[in-house]
Amino acid sequence: MRSRVLSSLITIILLMTLLVACSNQNIKKTPQENKIKKVGIIQIVEHPALDDAREGFIKVLEEAGYKEGENISYDYQNAQGDMSTAQTIAKQFAYDDLDLILAIATPTAQAVANSVKDTPILITAVTDPKSAGLVESIEKPGANITGTSDLTPVKEQFKLLIKIVPQAKKVGIIYNAGETNSVVQAELAESAAKELGLELIPATVSSSNEVYQSAQSLVGRVDAIYVPTDNTVVSAIQSVVKVTNKSNLPLIVGEDNSVENGGLATVGINYYNLGKQTGKMAIKIFNGAKPAEMPIQYLENTDLVINLKAAEKMNVEIKEDLLSQAKKVIK
């Protein structure tokens, strides 16, 4: 009799132990919740605008509670302007166990899109994702890719050029004809120039080493120079600035970092804010959103930025009414 009672007590104790264990198991987070998010970041080249986009992306995730070394890790790779390197990085990312890939700029976005078919991909600093073959449409990207575009108000930038240099008739444009995003901007520039009664003189490059020579080729042929958000040219913007300062040629650029690095002025987007906007999309994907169903986003706000130091070096006068409209004036 005692053995039966003892056996029953042991059975009850074991059952209670199992129930407590199961209860504790339910309280614990699932393996997926405990998992550190792994994010691969690929960037085509180092320059301030693209760096800002990356930093803005990481910052907004940090603000949302994703702390590097605690619950998120980043594998940052830079292709240093070389497409074969970009393709190698993209292929490696395809084999890595990543939760998300951030591709900064069109060439790297294309490299990743060709190699990675399952992992969610966010793109940023891509001017025209559809023309670049990255998405089916802006509204419904399809597949595993979405993100943000850095399409700048090219026509407004040319209007700004006319306000600063009303006597301008011919404008040089320096860009890499091998970059889809740059070709799109060059076409927009051509359209804007025609509409505003300007003649556009192109000078194309294939690498940053050619930028200085291309800028030099425009001296004596144009009244001003325009540099869009071209990764190749912007990475060597100091080469253009050296020429425009020496030749008294006003230099209108596509984004604010180029103004800070010696350009005269722009009406452009802020890449740090663009990166933050992309980071917010990453959070949605972490929470279960599908890239295929997330429209490409654009940064609505643009800023007028003027560099008075550059104006002095280029022998350009900036009128007070224009200065009063600037979001930022570099003195």
XYZ file of C-alpha atoms in Angstrom:
331
model
C 0.000 0.000 0.000
C 2.796 2.406 0.989
C 4.613 1.689 -2.280
C 1.498 2.582 -4.278
C 1.078 5.854 -2.376
C 4.768 6.659 -2.854
C 4.513 5.805 -6.553
C 1.484 8.084 -6.915
C 3.260 10.929 -5.120
C 6.297 10.564 -7.391
C 4.018 10.577 -10.433
C 2.250 13.732 -9.221
C 5.581 15.456 -8.513
C 6.861 14.541 -11.985
C 3.674 15.848 -13.616
C 3.883 19.099 -11.668
C 7.538 19.465 -12.652
C 6.655 18.966 -16.319
C 3.798 21.481 -16.089
C 6.086 24.089 -14.499
C 8.743 23.426 -17.166
C 6.220 23.793 -19.962
C 4.902 26.992 -18.390
C 8.425 28.412 -18.185
C 9.058 27.360 -21.775
C 6.014 29.341 -22.873
C 7.296 32.417 -21.023
C 10.678 32.255 -22.730
C 11.135 33.975 -26.086
C 11.133 31.858 -29.200
C 14.475 31.170 -30.891
C 13.476 33.594 -33.645
C 12.884 36.359 -31.085
C 16.223 35.648 -29.421
C 18.080 35.586 -32.737
C 20.486 38.413 -33.502
C 19.477 40.154 -36.719
C 22.275 39.933 -39.266
C 22.415 42.702 -41.856
C 24.782 42.843 -44.822
C 25.582 46.344 -46.140
C 27.180 46.813 -49.544
C 28.244 50.251 -50.810
C 29.690 51.032 -54.230
C 32.225 53.647 -53.111
C 33.048 55.911 -50.198
C 31.774 59.452 -50.441
C 29.892 61.630 -47.936
C 26.377 61.239 -49.365
C 26.470 57.442 -49.443
C 28.188 57.342 -46.051
C 25.404 59.532 -44.658
C 22.749 57.188 -46.050
C 24.414 54.251 -44.281
C 24.765 56.131 -41.001
C 21.143 57.309 -41.102
C 19.988 53.721 -41.677
C 21.955 52.398 -38.686
C 20.888 55.329 -36.488
C 17.154 54.802 -36.925
C 17.529 51.089 -36.154
C 19.479 51.999 -33.031
C 16.702 54.388 -32.007
C 14.237 51.518 -32.425
C 16.209 49.322 -30.025
C 18.492 47.432 -32.411
C 21.885 47.752 -30.732
C 24.966 46.498 -32.553
C 26.606 43.680 -30.606
C 23.417 42.973 -28.659
C 20.554 42.122 -31.018
C 21.875 43.162 -34.443
C 25.154 42.782 -36.338
C 26.347 44.492 -39.517
C 28.664 43.141 -42.196
C 29.729 46.303 -44.030
C 31.479 45.846 -47.384
C 32.682 48.563 -49.788
C 33.317 47.755 -53.459
C 35.664 50.778 -53.830
C 34.079 51.638 -57.162
C 34.861 48.259 -58.737
C 31.945 46.265 -60.169
C 33.754 42.912 -60.091
C 34.348 43.479 -56.374
C 30.682 44.371 -55.933
C 29.668 41.132 -57.646
C 32.013 39.105 -55.425
C 30.533 40.698 -52.292
C 27.002 40.073 -53.564
C 27.747 36.391 -54.187
C 29.164 36.056 -50.679
C 26.041 37.682 -49.219
C 23.952 35.111 -51.104
C 25.665 32.327 -49.134
C 25.623 34.110 -45.769
C 22.767 33.612 -43.323
C 21.524 37.214 -43.451
C 18.168 38.597 -42.367
C 18.446 41.671 -44.600
C 20.754 43.306 -47.140
C 21.143 47.055 -47.585
C 22.495 47.966 -51.040
C 23.671 51.574 -51.319
C 23.733 53.032 -54.866
C 22.561 51.592 -58.179
C 25.586 49.461 -59.224
C 25.716 47.577 -55.921
C 21.934 47.204 -55.885
C 22.124 45.597 -59.332
C 24.944 43.278 -58.219
C 22.983 42.080 -55.194
C 19.742 41.733 -57.159
C 21.493 39.409 -59.622
C 22.890 37.158 -56.888
C 20.406 37.176 -54.002
C 16.887 35.899 -54.600
C 15.590 34.955 -51.138
C 16.941 37.416 -48.564
C 15.025 40.734 -48.310
C 16.972 43.543 -50.014
C 16.584 47.236 -49.264
C 18.079 49.694 -51.738
C 18.896 53.352 -51.197
C 20.576 56.141 -53.171
C 19.144 54.568 -56.344
C 17.740 57.177 -58.723
C 15.379 55.067 -60.811
C 14.882 51.499 -59.496
C 12.622 50.522 -62.404
C 14.979 51.681 -65.169
C 17.795 49.924 -63.325
C 15.842 46.648 -63.597
C 15.517 46.261 -59.838
C 11.732 46.306 -59.457
C 8.671 45.495 -61.523
C 7.079 48.829 -60.657
C 7.499 51.648 -58.156
C 4.135 50.877 -56.521
C 4.540 47.077 -56.397
C 8.226 46.133 -56.570
C 7.632 42.364 -56.593
C 10.237 39.758 -55.579
C 12.513 40.548 -52.631
C 13.553 44.163 -53.299
C 12.253 47.566 -52.207
C 13.733 50.724 -50.684
C 14.237 54.434 -51.299
C 15.142 56.540 -54.326
C 17.448 59.558 -54.301
C 15.861 61.123 -57.368
C 16.735 64.800 -57.096
C 14.799 67.777 -58.498
C 17.037 68.268 -61.539
C 14.829 70.936 -63.110
C 14.814 72.940 -59.876
C 18.600 72.694 -59.762
C 18.816 74.181 -63.258
C 16.407 76.944 -62.249
C 18.725 77.650 -59.333
C 21.657 77.832 -61.751
C 19.836 80.478 -63.791
C 19.057 82.512 -60.658
C 22.731 82.516 -59.713
C 24.131 82.855 -63.260
C 21.381 84.571 -65.327
C 23.769 85.133 -68.222
C 24.515 81.394 -68.605
C 23.860 79.912 -72.044
C 25.950 76.725 -72.044
C 26.184 74.299 -69.108
C 28.582 71.397 -68.838
C 27.514 68.157 -67.177
C 29.997 65.550 -65.909
C 28.725 62.019 -65.346
C 29.507 58.325 -65.736
C 27.650 57.046 -68.810
C 28.024 53.510 -67.451
C 25.838 54.187 -64.413
C 22.095 53.833 -64.991
C 21.253 56.391 -62.316
C 23.551 58.948 -63.942
C 22.144 58.373 -67.424
C 18.629 58.976 -66.059
C 19.767 62.249 -64.491
C 21.577 63.302 -67.655
C 18.351 62.797 -69.601
C 16.440 64.859 -67.048
C 19.132 67.531 -67.273
C 18.883 67.607 -71.065
C 15.115 68.040 -70.848
C 15.391 70.775 -68.204
C 18.098 72.610 -70.141
C 16.033 72.681 -73.334
C 12.965 73.912 -71.475
C 14.964 76.692 -69.834
C 16.788 77.737 -73.017
C 20.194 76.304 -72.102
C 22.573 74.163 -74.119
C 23.928 71.133 -72.278
C 27.518 70.074 -73.019
C 28.301 66.541 -71.744
C 31.656 65.274 -70.481
C 31.526 61.604 -69.548
C 33.872 59.521 -67.420
C 34.286 55.826 -66.666
C 36.329 56.164 -63.480
C 37.186 58.759 -60.833
C 40.651 59.102 -62.368
C 39.103 60.768 -65.418
C 37.099 63.398 -63.535
C 39.742 66.145 -63.459
C 40.478 65.820 -67.177
C 36.763 65.890 -68.041
C 36.244 69.023 -65.980
C 39.237 70.615 -67.695
C 37.759 69.779 -71.108
C 34.772 72.030 -70.346
C 36.821 75.132 -69.545
C 36.267 77.831 -72.185
C 33.269 75.963 -73.605
C 30.649 76.493 -70.897
C 29.352 79.174 -68.518
C 28.758 76.811 -65.598
C 29.149 73.136 -64.657
C 26.543 70.764 -63.248
C 27.373 67.541 -61.395
C 24.414 65.240 -60.628
C 24.383 62.596 -57.881
C 26.849 60.473 -59.817
C 28.831 58.082 -57.596
C 31.975 58.205 -59.713
C 32.150 61.987 -60.070
C 31.042 62.833 -56.530
C 33.725 60.548 -55.106
C 36.217 62.853 -56.875
C 34.325 66.128 -56.488
C 37.471 67.924 -55.305
C 38.906 67.449 -58.796
C 35.952 69.357 -60.264
C 36.151 72.035 -57.566
C 39.833 72.594 -58.333
C 38.970 73.326 -61.970
C 35.903 75.503 -61.288
C 37.723 77.597 -58.679
C 40.644 78.225 -61.013
C 38.407 79.023 -63.996
C 35.695 81.053 -62.209
C 33.042 78.554 -63.284
C 29.943 78.262 -61.047
C 29.448 74.639 -59.942
C 25.872 73.506 -59.250
C 25.647 70.043 -57.691
C 23.054 67.366 -56.985
C 23.277 67.057 -53.187
C 24.283 68.967 -50.069
C 27.479 67.051 -49.257
C 28.951 68.161 -52.572
C 28.194 71.761 -51.580
C 30.016 71.241 -48.289
C 32.953 69.856 -50.272
C 33.315 72.910 -52.484
C 30.276 73.002 -54.772
C 28.476 76.339 -55.082
C 24.853 75.407 -54.399
C 22.076 72.854 -54.697
C 18.414 72.228 -54.151
C 18.711 68.659 -53.029
C 17.826 65.879 -50.653
C 19.517 65.017 -47.380
C 21.066 61.546 -47.614
C 21.158 61.041 -43.846
C 17.379 61.478 -43.758
C 17.054 59.191 -46.777
C 18.990 56.525 -44.873
C 16.731 56.964 -41.847
C 13.675 56.518 -44.050
C 15.194 53.288 -45.392
C 15.871 52.135 -41.838
C 12.185 52.515 -40.979
C 11.405 50.185 -43.881
C 13.907 47.666 -42.437
C 12.029 47.653 -39.133
C 8.802 46.851 -40.982
C 10.516 43.946 -42.739
C 11.851 42.637 -39.403
C 8.240 42.708 -38.212
C 7.017 40.624 -41.138
C 6.378 43.043 -44.005
C 7.142 41.740 -47.517
C 9.395 43.824 -49.796
C 7.311 42.808 -52.804
C 4.345 44.696 -51.357
C 6.206 47.804 -50.130
C 6.293 50.699 -52.657
C 9.567 52.477 -53.390
C 9.719 55.620 -51.260
C 10.997 59.116 -52.081
C 12.233 61.844 -49.756
C 9.760 64.676 -50.165
C 11.662 67.536 -48.531
C 14.495 69.284 -50.367
C 16.921 71.874 -49.009
C 18.550 74.899 -50.603
C 22.216 74.864 -49.564
C 24.688 77.592 -50.569
C 28.437 77.760 -50.070
C 29.601 81.377 -49.788
C 33.254 80.322 -49.588
C 32.864 78.615 -52.958
C 31.055 81.664 -54.346
C 34.050 83.819 -53.461
C 36.516 81.395 -55.046
C 34.415 81.122 -58.213
C 33.892 84.892 -58.326
C 30.109 84.533 -58.118
C 27.738 86.924 -56.364
C 24.820 85.387 -54.452
C 21.894 87.780 -54.013
C 20.496 88.377 -50.524
C 16.962 87.251 -51.411
C 18.307 83.838 -52.446
C 20.482 83.571 -49.328
C 17.420 84.253 -47.151
C 15.721 81.171 -48.630
C 18.615 78.813 -47.897
C 18.245 76.033 -45.369
C 22.014 76.137 -44.856
C 24.658 78.715 -45.762
C 28.314 77.698 -45.568
C 30.488 80.696 -44.741
